[in-house]
Coordinates of C-alpha atoms in Angstrom, one line a residue:
V1 CA 1.3 -10.5 -2.7
T2 CA 4.5 -8.5 -2.0
V3 CA 4.1 -8.5 1.9
G4 CA 3.5 -11.9 2.0
G5 CA 6.2 -13.0 -0.4
V6 CA 9.2 -11.0 1.3
I7 CA 8.3 -11.8 4.8
G8 CA 9.1 -15.4 5.8
L9 CA 11.7 -17.5 6.5
G10 CA 14.7 -15.1 6.5
I11 CA 13.7 -12.9 9.3
L12 CA 12.7 -16.2 11.0
R13 CA 16.4 -17.4 11.3
G14 CA 18.6 -14.6 10.0
P15 CA 19.1 -12.6 12.9
G16 CA 20.8 -15.6 14.6
E17 CA 22.8 -16.4 11.4
I18 CA 24.1 -12.7 11.2
A19 CA 24.5 -12.1 15.0
E20 CA 27.4 -14.9 14.7
V21 CA 29.2 -12.9 12.4
I22 CA 28.2 -9.2 13.6
P23 CA 27.3 -9.0 17.6
Q24 CA 27.8 -5.4 17.9
P25 CA 24.2 -4.1 17.7
L26 CA 25.0 -0.9 16.0
P27 CA 26.4 -2.6 13.0
Y28 CA 24.2 -5.0 13.2
L29 CA 20.8 -2.9 13.2
A30 CA 23.0 -0.8 10.4
L31 CA 22.8 -3.9 8.1
W32 CA 19.5 -4.4 8.0
L33 CA 18.7 -0.6 7.4
L34 CA 21.4 -0.5 4.8
G35 CA 20.4 -3.5 3.0
G36 CA 16.6 -2.7 2.9
L37 CA 17.7 0.4 1.7
F38 CA 19.3 -0.7 -0.7
V39 CA 16.6 -3.0 -2.1
L40 CA 14.1 -0.4 -1.6
L41 CA 16.3 2.0 -4.1
S42 CA 16.7 -1.7 -6.5
T43 CA 12.6 -1.9 -6.5
A44 CA 12.3 1.7 -7.0
V45 CA 14.4 1.4 -10.5
V46 CA 13.2 -1.9 -11.8
T47 CA 9.5 -0.8 -11.3
E48 CA 9.9 1.2 -14.0
L49 CA 10.3 -2.0 -15.9
I50 CA 7.1 -3.8 -14.5
G51 CA 5.2 -0.4 -15.5
V52 CA 6.2 -0.6 -19.3
T53 CA 5.4 -4.4 -19.3
P54 CA 1.5 -4.9 -18.8
R55 CA 2.1 -8.6 -19.0
S56 CA 1.9 -11.5 -16.1
G57 CA 4.9 -13.8 -16.1
G58 CA 7.3 -11.6 -13.8
T59 CA 10.8 -11.7 -14.8
Y60 CA 10.7 -13.7 -17.8
S61 CA 8.6 -10.7 -19.4
L62 CA 10.4 -7.8 -17.9
I63 CA 13.9 -9.4 -19.6
R64 CA 12.0 -10.4 -23.0
H65 CA 10.7 -6.8 -23.2
A66 CA 14.0 -5.6 -22.7
Y67 CA 16.3 -7.9 -24.6
G68 CA 14.0 -9.9 -27.0
P69 CA 13.2 -13.4 -27.2
Y70 CA 16.6 -15.4 -26.8
P71 CA 17.6 -13.5 -23.2
G72 CA 14.0 -14.2 -22.1
F73 CA 14.5 -17.6 -23.0
V74 CA 16.9 -17.9 -20.5
I75 CA 16.3 -15.3 -18.0
G76 CA 12.8 -16.8 -18.0
W77 CA 13.7 -20.4 -17.2
V78 CA 16.3 -19.8 -14.5
D79 CA 13.9 -17.4 -12.9
W80 CA 11.1 -20.6 -13.1
L81 CA 14.2 -22.8 -11.3
S82 CA 14.7 -20.4 -8.6
F83 CA 11.0 -20.5 -7.8
A84 CA 11.4 -24.5 -7.9
A85 CA 14.4 -23.9 -5.2
D86 CA 12.9 -21.6 -3.0
L87 CA 9.5 -24.1 -2.7
A88 CA 12.2 -26.4 -2.1
L89 CA 13.7 -24.7 0.3
K90 CA 10.9 -23.8 2.3
A91 CA 9.5 -27.3 2.4
V92 CA 12.7 -28.3 3.9
V93 CA 12.6 -25.9 6.8
I94 CA 8.9 -26.0 7.4
M95 CA 10.1 -30.1 8.7
E96 CA 13.0 -28.6 10.7
F97 CA 10.6 -26.2 12.5
A98 CA 8.0 -29.2 12.7
A99 CA 10.8 -31.4 14.1
I100 CA 11.0 -28.9 17.2
L101 CA 7.5 -29.6 18.2
F102 CA 7.6 -33.1 17.0
P103 CA 11.4 -34.7 17.6
E104 CA 10.0 -38.0 16.0
S105 CA 9.3 -36.3 12.4
A106 CA 13.1 -35.5 11.9
A107 CA 13.6 -39.3 10.2
W108 CA 11.2 -38.2 8.0
S109 CA 11.7 -35.0 7.1
R110 CA 12.4 -35.2 3.1
P111 CA 9.1 -37.6 2.5
L112 CA 7.3 -35.4 4.8
A113 CA 8.5 -32.0 2.9
I114 CA 7.4 -34.0 -0.3
I115 CA 4.5 -34.1 1.2
V116 CA 3.6 -30.6 2.2
T117 CA 4.6 -29.0 -1.1
T118 CA 2.4 -31.7 -2.9
V119 CA -0.7 -30.2 -0.9
F120 CA -0.3 -26.9 -2.0
A121 CA 0.6 -28.0 -5.6
A122 CA -3.0 -29.7 -5.7
I123 CA -4.6 -26.3 -4.4
Q124 CA -3.2 -24.5 -7.2
L125 CA -4.8 -27.5 -9.6
R126 CA -8.0 -26.7 -7.9
G127 CA -8.1 -23.0 -8.9
I128 CA -6.6 -19.6 -8.4
G129 CA -9.6 -18.7 -6.3
L130 CA -8.7 -21.0 -3.3
G131 CA -4.8 -19.8 -3.4
A132 CA -6.0 -15.9 -3.8
L133 CA -8.0 -16.6 -0.7
I134 CA -5.2 -18.6 1.4
Q135 CA -2.6 -15.6 0.6
E136 CA -5.0 -13.1 1.6
F137 CA -5.5 -14.8 4.7
A138 CA -1.4 -15.8 5.3
T139 CA -0.4 -12.0 4.3
S140 CA -2.5 -10.6 7.4
L141 CA -1.5 -13.0 9.8
I142 CA 2.7 -12.5 8.6
G143 CA 2.1 -8.7 9.2
L144 CA 0.0 -9.1 12.2
V145 CA 2.9 -12.2 13.9
I146 CA 5.6 -9.9 13.0
F147 CA 4.2 -6.8 14.7
A148 CA 3.3 -9.0 17.7
I149 CA 6.1 -10.0 18.6
A150 CA 8.2 -6.7 17.8
L151 CA 5.5 -5.2 20.7
V152 CA 6.5 -8.1 23.1
L153 CA 9.8 -7.8 22.7
F154 CA 10.6 -4.2 22.7
F155 CA 8.3 -3.9 25.9
V156 CA 9.9 -6.7 28.1
E157 CA 13.8 -7.0 28.5
A158 CA 15.3 -10.5 29.6
S159 CA 17.7 -10.2 32.1
V160 CA 20.4 -12.9 30.2
T161 CA 23.7 -13.8 30.8
A162 CA 25.0 -15.4 27.4
E163 CA 28.1 -17.0 26.6
T164 CA 30.5 -14.8 24.4
L165 CA 31.3 -16.9 21.5
P166 CA 34.3 -16.6 18.8
V167 CA 33.1 -14.0 16.3
K168 CA 33.0 -15.8 12.8
N169 CA 34.7 -13.4 10.5
G170 CA 35.7 -15.3 7.4
V171 CA 35.1 -14.7 3.7
G172 CA 32.8 -17.7 3.7
D173 CA 30.9 -16.4 6.5
W174 CA 30.4 -12.9 5.2
S175 CA 29.0 -14.2 2.0
L176 CA 26.7 -16.6 3.9
V177 CA 25.5 -13.3 5.8
I178 CA 25.2 -11.4 2.8
A179 CA 22.8 -14.7 1.0
T180 CA 20.7 -14.4 3.9
I181 CA 20.2 -10.5 3.7
I182 CA 19.6 -11.3 -0.1
F183 CA 17.4 -13.9 0.7
T184 CA 15.5 -12.3 3.6
Y185 CA 14.6 -9.4 1.4
D186 CA 13.5 -11.3 -2.0
G187 CA 10.4 -11.2 -3.0
W188 CA 10.5 -7.2 -3.7
L189 CA 8.8 -7.9 -7.7
Y190 CA 6.5 -10.5 -7.0
A191 CA 3.7 -8.4 -7.9
S192 CA 4.8 -8.0 -11.3
Y193 CA 3.8 -11.9 -11.8
F194 CA 0.2 -10.7 -12.1
S195 CA 0.7 -7.6 -13.7
G196 CA -1.7 -8.6 -16.9
E197 CA -4.4 -9.9 -14.2
T198 CA -4.0 -6.9 -12.0
K199 CA -7.0 -4.1 -11.8
G200 CA -5.3 -0.6 -12.3
G201 CA -2.4 -2.5 -14.7
A202 CA 1.0 -2.6 -14.3
G203 CA 1.3 0.9 -13.3
T204 CA -0.6 -0.3 -10.1
A205 CA 1.6 -3.7 -10.1
A206 CA 4.6 -1.1 -10.1
R207 CA 3.5 1.1 -7.3
S208 CA 2.4 -1.9 -4.7
C209 CA 6.1 -3.2 -5.2
I210 CA 7.6 0.0 -3.6
K211 CA 4.9 0.5 -0.8
G212 CA 5.2 -3.6 0.0
M213 CA 8.9 -2.7 0.6
V214 CA 8.9 0.2 2.3
L215 CA 6.4 -1.8 5.0
V216 CA 8.3 -5.0 5.0
I217 CA 11.6 -2.4 6.0
A218 CA 9.5 -0.7 8.7
L219 CA 8.6 -4.4 10.4
Y220 CA 11.9 -5.5 9.9
M221 CA 13.8 -2.6 11.9
L222 CA 11.5 -2.8 14.5
L223 CA 11.5 -6.4 14.8
N224 CA 15.4 -6.1 15.1
F225 CA 15.7 -3.2 16.9
A226 CA 13.4 -5.1 19.6
L227 CA 15.4 -7.9 19.4
V228 CA 18.8 -6.1 20.2
K229 CA 17.0 -4.3 23.0
S230 CA 15.1 -7.3 24.9
T231 CA 18.0 -10.0 25.2
G232 CA 20.9 -8.5 23.0
L233 CA 22.7 -10.6 20.1
A234 CA 25.2 -12.7 21.8
A235 CA 21.8 -14.4 23.0
L236 CA 20.6 -15.0 19.6
A237 CA 23.9 -15.7 18.2
G238 CA 23.9 -19.1 16.0
N239 CA 20.3 -20.1 16.9
E240 CA 18.3 -21.4 14.1
L241 CA 14.9 -20.0 15.1
A242 CA 16.0 -16.7 16.9
L243 CA 12.6 -15.2 17.5
A244 CA 11.3 -18.1 19.2
H245 CA 14.2 -18.2 21.5
A246 CA 14.1 -14.7 22.2
L247 CA 10.3 -15.1 23.2
E248 CA 11.2 -17.7 25.3
L249 CA 14.0 -16.1 27.4
V250 CA 11.7 -12.8 27.5
V251 CA 8.2 -14.5 28.3
S252 CA 8.5 -18.4 29.0
P253 CA 9.5 -21.6 27.2
A254 CA 5.8 -22.0 25.8
A255 CA 6.3 -18.8 24.2
S256 CA 8.6 -20.5 21.6
S257 CA 6.4 -23.1 20.6
I258 CA 3.6 -20.5 19.7
I259 CA 6.1 -18.9 17.6
V260 CA 7.2 -22.1 16.0
V261 CA 3.7 -22.7 14.8
A262 CA 3.2 -19.3 13.6
S263 CA 7.0 -20.0 11.6
I264 CA 5.2 -22.8 9.9
L265 CA 2.3 -21.2 9.0
I266 CA 4.3 -18.5 7.1
L267 CA 6.2 -20.8 5.5
L268 CA 3.2 -23.0 4.1
S269 CA 1.2 -19.4 2.8
H270 CA 5.1 -19.1 1.0
Q271 CA 4.3 -22.7 -0.6
N272 CA 1.2 -21.2 -2.1
L273 CA 2.5 -18.2 -3.0
G274 CA 5.0 -20.0 -4.5
Y275 CA 2.9 -22.3 -6.9
M276 CA 0.9 -19.2 -8.2
G277 CA 3.8 -17.0 -9.1
G278 CA 6.1 -20.1 -10.5
P279 CA 4.1 -21.9 -13.1
R280 CA 2.9 -18.6 -14.5
I281 CA 6.7 -18.3 -15.7
L282 CA 6.2 -21.6 -17.8
Q283 CA 2.7 -20.2 -18.9
A284 CA 4.2 -17.2 -20.5
L285 CA 7.1 -19.0 -21.9
A286 CA 4.9 -21.1 -23.8
E287 CA 3.0 -18.5 -24.7
D288 CA 5.8 -17.2 -27.0
G289 CA 6.7 -20.5 -28.3
L290 CA 9.7 -21.1 -25.8
A291 CA 8.1 -23.8 -23.8
T292 CA 5.9 -26.9 -24.4
Q293 CA 2.2 -25.7 -25.5
R294 CA 1.0 -27.4 -22.9
A295 CA 2.3 -25.1 -20.5
Q296 CA 0.1 -22.4 -21.4
K297 CA -3.2 -24.5 -21.3
V298 CA -5.2 -23.0 -18.3
G299 CA -7.6 -25.3 -16.6
T300 CA -11.3 -24.4 -15.7
G301 CA -10.0 -22.8 -12.2
G302 CA -7.5 -20.2 -13.7
N303 CA -4.4 -21.8 -13.2
P304 CA -2.1 -22.9 -15.9
V305 CA -2.5 -26.9 -15.0
F306 CA 0.5 -28.7 -17.2
A307 CA 3.0 -25.5 -15.5
V308 CA 2.1 -26.5 -12.1
V309 CA 2.4 -30.3 -12.4
V310 CA 5.7 -29.4 -13.6
T311 CA 7.4 -26.9 -11.0
W312 CA 6.1 -29.3 -8.4
L313 CA 8.0 -32.2 -10.1
V314 CA 11.6 -30.2 -10.4
T315 CA 10.6 -29.2 -6.6
V316 CA 10.3 -32.6 -5.4
G317 CA 13.5 -33.3 -7.1
L318 CA 15.5 -30.5 -5.4
I319 CA 14.4 -31.7 -1.9
L320 CA 16.0 -35.1 -2.4
I321 CA 19.1 -33.3 -3.3
G322 CA 20.0 -31.2 -0.7
G323 CA 19.2 -29.4 2.7
F324 CA 19.4 -25.9 3.8
E325 CA 22.3 -24.6 3.2
F326 CA 22.5 -25.9 -0.4
L327 CA 19.1 -24.7 -1.3
L328 CA 19.6 -21.0 0.1
L329 CA 22.7 -20.6 -2.1
L330 CA 21.2 -21.9 -4.9
S331 CA 18.4 -19.9 -4.8
V332 CA 20.7 -16.7 -4.3
F333 CA 23.0 -18.0 -7.0
F334 CA 19.6 -17.4 -9.2
Y335 CA 18.4 -13.9 -7.8
V336 CA 21.5 -12.0 -8.5
P337 CA 21.7 -12.5 -11.8
L338 CA 18.1 -11.7 -12.5
Y339 CA 18.6 -8.2 -10.9
L340 CA 21.5 -7.1 -12.8
A341 CA 19.8 -8.0 -16.2
L342 CA 16.7 -6.2 -14.4
I343 CA 18.2 -2.8 -13.8
T344 CA 20.3 -3.1 -17.2
G345 CA 16.9 -3.5 -18.8
V346 CA 15.6 -0.2 -17.5
L347 CA 19.0 1.6 -19.3
I348 CA 18.1 -0.3 -22.5
L349 CA 14.2 0.6 -22.8
R350 CA 15.1 4.1 -21.8
R351 CA 17.4 4.3 -24.8
R352 CA 15.4 2.3 -27.2
E353 CA 11.8 3.5 -26.1
P354 CA 12.5 6.8 -24.8
H355 CA 9.2 8.0 -25.4
A356 CA 7.1 4.8 -24.4
E357 CA 4.5 5.7 -21.9
R358 CA 5.9 5.2 -18.4
P359 CA 3.1 4.8 -15.7
Y360 CA 5.9 4.6 -13.1
R361 CA 9.3 6.3 -13.5
A362 CA 12.6 5.2 -11.6
W363 CA 13.5 7.8 -8.5
G364 CA 16.7 9.6 -9.5
H365 CA 17.5 7.9 -12.9
P366 CA 20.0 7.2 -14.2
Y367 CA 22.2 7.8 -11.2
S368 CA 20.5 5.4 -8.7
T369 CA 19.8 2.8 -11.6
V370 CA 23.8 3.1 -12.2
A371 CA 24.5 2.8 -8.4
C372 CA 22.0 -0.3 -8.2
L373 CA 23.9 -2.0 -10.8
L374 CA 27.0 -1.3 -9.6
G375 CA 26.3 -2.5 -6.4
W376 CA 24.6 -5.6 -7.4
I377 CA 28.1 -6.4 -9.6
V378 CA 30.3 -6.3 -6.6
I379 CA 27.9 -8.8 -4.7
T380 CA 28.0 -10.8 -7.5
V381 CA 32.0 -10.8 -7.7
F382 CA 32.1 -11.6 -3.7
Q383 CA 29.7 -14.4 -3.7
A384 CA 31.5 -16.1 -7.1
Y385 CA 34.4 -15.4 -4.7
A386 CA 33.2 -16.4 -1.9
E387 CA 32.0 -19.9 -3.2
R388 CA 34.7 -20.9 -5.9
E389 CA 35.1 -23.9 -4.1

């Protein structure tokens, strides 16, 4: 769940967007590495909170434990909306990629995006068993695809003469770079949405977040180093599907179609995971009397049926509202306050419950916790300033 939840849309189109602002190889690679290490440190802090909260529901359950019912109510609903925004975003991008293979489908992108997200909502209505099988297959596929692309690019260099484009250096451009990095690494707490249903309990869920992020960072760095080595950043700058373009330059034009197909399959798996995790937030809220009681009812297949349907309805509404950049910035707008609240929650529980059993403890606490808190505050202030208009 952690690896499959993190790797996806961001790494597929992020390199091309970031290369427009940071075209030099060393700063480009440093950004990916430092971003990954900062997220890993944040994960290592917040997983302490996961370990002491043996309950499904993700961020809502964690925030409720640390802050109480009302903050849990607010953050729980924000987190649920972020899932709906993420589902809408990825459904829209699936159709953008499909239009590369079938240009005539571009005229029907929104209706088709709605159909795609409806199919995966229906899968969850059938039951958790089918969704779990899809996720296991998808995670294996995602890891193999990224590793295979990196190997091909690493060992084959293209002779590319790319036009040097003006470097974008505005505040809005850097805001989009930061949003892209956050979005690309987001998903590091996915295991917490299933803590109460995991063999080994919350401690296992906490440690899986750390292990998953280590694997993700290694794959991302391998892939980005291979991109720099094979084609260079100038050839990728501004490309909406940088990995496909890189393989097109290195191997053949036909290779780009293979990557587009693989990318669509990866994003389809994210639809599956989104409908597994998002409704569990509503279910947990309902169990505590903070959402309609119908949302806690579990169907014969093991999923909260009403919660799945409501999540689908909001996702469809967001698809109808806006395109990629709107949904990306909306998603990041939801993510960052959640990170701040979770990191602060670790500090609160250390003070309020000093003797509680902690199957996992934050690395380097309190220094690491304070460093993460300050880092996310700086990011929040910058993003708020950059998107003030």
